[in-house]
């Protein structure tokens, strides 16, 4: 009988600890959800107000371009950066790099047909 009472007391203590931990978990989960929603709302406001437009790393601002300069789109700018990287690493391999890239594009185009 004493062993049963001791087990019930242990169970009661474990149950109370579990209930307390569950309540803490619920409160923390609710707080994380509200912070996530707040972050999303703040990001949407920032983005709607033109945020991030100044972070474009490929295209310089129009006022820094010379008159009549051709503005590159992102793909062209990426290709240019890629070629500069290859040229700096190994100048003699630029022709091979361009030929390989051309063959890959050609292969994709032929597979698409």
Coordinates of N, CA and C in Angstrom, one line a residue:
X1 N 0.8 -1.2 0.0 CA 0.0 0.0 0.0 C 0.9 1.3 0.0
X2 N 2.0 1.2 0.8 CA 2.9 2.4 0.8 C 3.6 2.6 -0.6
X3 N 3.9 1.5 -1.2 CA 4.5 1.5 -2.5 C 3.6 2.2 -3.5
X4 N 2.3 1.8 -3.4 CA 1.3 2.4 -4.3 C 1.1 3.9 -4.1
X5 N 1.1 4.3 -2.9 CA 1.0 5.8 -2.6 C 2.3 6.5 -3.1
X6 N 3.4 5.9 -2.9 CA 4.7 6.5 -3.4 C 4.6 6.6 -4.9
X7 N 4.2 5.6 -5.6 CA 4.1 5.7 -7.1 C 3.1 6.7 -7.5
X8 N 1.9 6.8 -6.8 CA 0.9 7.9 -7.1 C 1.5 9.2 -7.0
X9 N 2.3 9.4 -5.9 CA 2.9 10.7 -5.6 C 3.9 11.0 -6.7
X10 N 4.7 10.0 -7.1 CA 5.7 10.2 -8.2 C 5.0 10.6 -9.5
X11 N 3.9 9.9 -9.8 CA 3.1 10.1 -11.0 C 2.5 11.5 -11.0
X12 N 2.0 12.0 -9.8 CA 1.4 13.3 -9.7 C 2.5 14.4 -9.9
X13 N 3.7 14.2 -9.4 CA 4.8 15.1 -9.6 C 5.2 15.2 -11.1
X14 N 5.3 14.0 -11.7 CA 5.7 13.9 -13.1 C 4.6 14.6 -14.0
X15 N 3.3 14.3 -13.6 CA 2.2 14.9 -14.4 C 2.2 16.4 -14.3
X16 N 2.4 16.9 -13.1 CA 2.5 18.4 -12.9 C 3.6 19.0 -13.6
X17 N 4.8 18.3 -13.6 CA 6.0 18.8 -14.4 C 5.7 18.8 -15.9
X18 N 5.0 17.8 -16.3 CA 4.6 17.7 -17.8 C 3.6 18.8 -18.1
X19 N 2.7 19.0 -17.3 CA 1.7 20.1 -17.5 C 2.3 21.4 -17.6
X20 N 3.3 21.7 -16.7 CA 4.0 23.0 -16.6 C 4.8 23.1 -17.9
X21 N 5.5 22.1 -18.3 CA 6.3 22.1 -19.5 C 5.5 22.3 -20.8
X22 N 4.3 21.7 -20.8 CA 3.4 21.8 -21.9 C 2.9 23.2 -22.0
X23 N 2.6 23.8 -20.9 CA 2.1 25.2 -20.9 C 3.2 26.2 -21.4
X24 N 4.5 25.9 -20.9 CA 5.6 26.8 -21.4 C 5.8 26.6 -22.9
X25 N 5.7 25.4 -23.4 CA 5.9 25.1 -24.8 C 4.8 25.8 -25.6
X26 N 3.5 25.8 -25.1 CA 2.4 26.5 -25.8 C 2.7 28.0 -25.9
X27 N 3.1 28.5 -24.7 CA 3.4 30.0 -24.7 C 4.5 30.4 -25.6
X28 N 5.6 29.6 -25.6 CA 6.7 29.9 -26.5 C 6.4 29.7 -28.0
X29 N 5.6 28.7 -28.3 CA 5.1 28.5 -29.7 C 4.2 29.6 -30.1
X30 N 3.3 30.1 -29.3 CA 2.5 31.2 -29.6 C 3.3 32.5 -29.9
X31 N 4.3 32.7 -29.0 CA 5.2 33.9 -29.2 C 6.0 33.8 -30.5
X32 N 6.5 32.6 -30.8 CA 7.3 32.4 -32.0 C 6.4 32.7 -33.2
X33 N 5.1 32.2 -33.2 CA 4.2 32.4 -34.3 C 3.9 33.9 -34.5
X34 N 3.7 34.6 -33.3 CA 3.4 36.1 -33.4 C 4.6 36.8 -33.9
X35 N 5.8 36.5 -33.5 CA 7.0 37.1 -34.0 C 7.3 36.8 -35.5
X36 N 7.0 35.6 -35.9 CA 7.1 35.3 -37.3 C 6.1 36.1 -38.2
X37 N 4.9 36.2 -37.7 CA 3.9 37.0 -38.4 C 4.3 38.5 -38.5
X38 N 4.9 39.0 -37.3 CA 5.3 40.4 -37.3 C 6.5 40.6 -38.3
X39 N 7.4 39.6 -38.3 CA 8.6 39.7 -39.2 C 8.1 39.7 -40.7
X40 N 7.1 38.9 -41.0 CA 6.6 38.8 -42.3 C 5.9 40.1 -42.7
X41 N 5.1 40.7 -41.8 CA 4.4 41.9 -42.1 C 5.4 43.1 -42.3
X42 N 6.5 43.1 -41.4 CA 7.5 44.1 -41.6 C 8.2 44.0 -42.9
X43 N 8.5 42.7 -43.3 CA 9.2 42.5 -44.6 C 8.3 43.0 -45.7
X44 N 7.1 42.6 -45.7 CA 6.2 43.0 -46.8 C 6.0 44.5 -46.9
X45 N 6.0 45.2 -45.8 CA 6.0 46.7 -45.8 C 7.3 47.2 -46.4
X46 N 8.4 46.7 -46.0 CA 9.7 47.1 -46.5 C 9.8 46.9 -48.0
X47 N 9.4 45.7 -48.4 CA 9.5 45.3 -49.8 C 8.5 46.2 -50.7
X48 N 7.3 46.5 -50.1 CA 6.4 47.3 -50.9 C 6.9 48.7 -51.0
X49 N 7.7 49.2 -50.1 CA 8.2 50.6 -50.2 C 9.4 50.6 -51.0
X50 N 9.7 49.6 -51.8 CA 10.9 49.6 -52.7 C 12.2 49.1 -52.0
X51 N 12.0 48.5 -50.9 CA 13.2 47.9 -50.2 C 13.9 46.9 -51.0
X52 N 15.2 46.9 -50.9 CA 16.0 45.9 -51.6 C 16.4 46.4 -53.0
X53 N 15.7 47.4 -53.6 CA 16.0 47.9 -54.9 C 17.5 48.4 -55.0
X54 N 18.0 48.9 -53.9 CA 19.3 49.4 -53.8 C 20.4 48.3 -53.6
X55 N 19.9 47.1 -53.4 CA 20.8 46.0 -53.2 C 21.2 45.2 -54.5
X56 N 20.8 45.7 -55.6 CA 21.1 45.1 -56.9 C 22.6 45.1 -57.1
X57 N 23.2 44.0 -57.1 CA 24.7 44.0 -57.2 C 25.2 44.0 -58.6
X58 N 24.3 43.6 -59.6 CA 24.8 43.5 -61.0 C 24.7 44.8 -61.7
X59 N 23.6 45.6 -61.5 CA 23.4 46.7 -62.3 C 23.7 48.0 -61.5
X60 N 24.7 48.8 -61.9 CA 24.9 50.0 -61.2 C 23.8 51.0 -61.4
X61 N 23.6 52.0 -60.5 CA 22.6 52.9 -60.6 C 22.7 53.7 -61.9
X62 N 21.6 54.2 -62.5 CA 21.7 54.9 -63.8 C 22.6 56.1 -63.8
X63 N 22.6 56.8 -62.7 CA 23.4 58.0 -62.6 C 24.9 57.8 -62.7
X64 N 25.4 56.5 -62.4 CA 26.8 56.2 -62.5 C 27.2 55.6 -63.8
X65 N 26.2 55.4 -64.7 CA 26.5 54.9 -66.1 C 26.9 56.1 -67.0
X66 N 27.9 55.9 -67.9 CA 28.1 57.0 -68.9 C 27.0 57.1 -69.8
X67 N 26.9 58.3 -70.5 CA 25.7 58.5 -71.4 C 25.8 57.5 -72.5
X68 N 24.7 57.0 -72.9 CA 24.6 56.1 -74.0 C 25.1 54.7 -73.7
X69 N 25.4 54.4 -72.4 CA 25.9 53.1 -72.1 C 24.8 52.1 -72.1
X70 N 25.1 50.9 -72.6 CA 24.2 49.8 -72.7 C 24.1 49.1 -71.3
X71 N 22.9 49.1 -70.7 CA 22.7 48.5 -69.4 C 22.5 47.0 -69.6
X72 N 23.3 46.3 -68.8 CA 23.2 44.8 -69.0 C 22.1 44.3 -68.1
X73 N 21.4 43.2 -68.5 CA 20.5 42.6 -67.7 C 21.2 41.6 -66.8
X74 N 20.5 41.0 -65.9 CA 21.2 40.2 -64.8 C 22.0 39.0 -65.5
X75 N 21.4 38.4 -66.5 CA 22.1 37.3 -67.2 C 23.4 37.7 -67.8
X76 N 23.3 38.8 -68.5 CA 24.6 39.3 -69.1 C 25.6 39.7 -68.1
X77 N 25.2 40.3 -67.0 CA 26.1 40.7 -65.9 C 26.7 39.5 -65.3
X78 N 25.9 38.4 -65.1 CA 26.4 37.2 -64.5 C 27.4 36.6 -65.4
X79 N 27.1 36.5 -66.7 CA 28.1 36.0 -67.7 C 29.4 36.7 -67.7
X80 N 29.3 38.1 -67.6 CA 30.5 38.9 -67.5 C 31.3 38.6 -66.2
X81 N 30.6 38.5 -65.1 CA 31.3 38.1 -63.9 C 32.0 36.8 -63.9
X82 N 31.3 35.8 -64.5 CA 31.8 34.5 -64.7 C 33.1 34.5 -65.6
X83 N 33.0 35.2 -66.6 CA 34.2 35.3 -67.5 C 35.4 36.0 -66.8
X84 N 35.1 37.0 -66.1 CA 36.1 37.7 -65.3 C 36.8 36.7 -64.3
X85 N 36.0 35.9 -63.7 CA 36.5 35.0 -62.7 C 37.4 33.9 -63.4
X86 N 37.0 33.4 -64.5 CA 37.8 32.5 -65.3 C 39.0 33.1 -65.8
X87 N 38.9 34.3 -66.3 CA 40.1 35.1 -66.8 C 41.1 35.3 -65.7
X88 N 40.7 35.6 -64.5 CA 41.6 35.9 -63.4 C 42.2 34.6 -62.9
X89 N 41.5 33.5 -62.9 CA 42.0 32.2 -62.4 C 43.0 31.6 -63.4
X90 N 42.6 31.6 -64.6 CA 43.5 31.0 -65.7 C 43.2 31.6 -67.0
X91 N 43.9 32.6 -67.4 CA 43.6 33.4 -68.7 C 43.5 32.5 -69.9
X92 N 44.3 31.5 -70.0 CA 44.4 30.6 -71.2 C 43.1 29.7 -71.3
X93 N 42.4 29.5 -70.2 CA 41.2 28.6 -70.3 C 39.9 29.3 -70.6
X94 N 40.0 30.6 -70.9 CA 38.7 31.3 -71.2 C 38.1 30.8 -72.5
X95 N 38.9 30.5 -73.5 CA 38.3 30.0 -74.8 C 37.6 28.7 -74.5
X96 N 38.3 27.8 -73.8 CA 37.8 26.5 -73.5 C 36.5 26.6 -72.7
X97 N 36.5 27.5 -71.7 CA 35.3 27.8 -70.9 C 34.1 28.2 -71.7
X98 N 34.3 29.2 -72.6 CA 33.3 29.7 -73.5 C 32.8 28.6 -74.5
X99 N 33.7 27.8 -75.0 CA 33.3 26.7 -75.9 C 32.4 25.7 -75.2
X100 N 32.9 25.3 -73.9 CA 32.1 24.3 -73.1 C 30.7 24.9 -72.8
X101 N 30.6 26.1 -72.5 CA 29.3 26.7 -72.1 C 28.4 26.8 -73.4
X102 N 29.0 27.1 -74.5 CA 28.3 27.1 -75.8 C 27.7 25.7 -76.1
X103 N 28.6 24.7 -75.9 CA 28.1 23.3 -76.2 C 27.0 22.9 -75.3
X104 N 27.1 23.3 -74.0 CA 26.0 22.9 -73.1 C 24.7 23.6 -73.5
X105 N 24.8 24.8 -73.9 CA 23.5 25.5 -74.3 C 23.0 24.9 -75.6
X106 N 23.9 24.5 -76.5 CA 23.5 23.8 -77.7 C 22.8 22.5 -77.4
X107 N 23.4 21.8 -76.5 CA 22.9 20.5 -76.2 C 21.5 20.6 -75.5
X108 N 21.3 21.6 -74.7 CA 19.9 21.8 -74.1 C 18.9 22.2 -75.2
X109 N 19.4 23.0 -76.2 CA 18.5 23.4 -77.2 C 18.1 22.2 -78.1
X110 N 19.1 21.3 -78.4 CA 18.8 20.2 -79.2 C 17.9 19.2 -78.5
X111 N 18.0 19.0 -77.2 CA 17.2 18.2 -76.4 C 15.8 18.7 -76.3
X112 N 15.6 20.0 -76.4 CA 14.3 20.6 -76.3 C 13.5 20.4 -77.5
X113 N 14.1 20.2 -78.6 CA 13.4 20.0 -79.9 C 12.9 18.7 -80.1

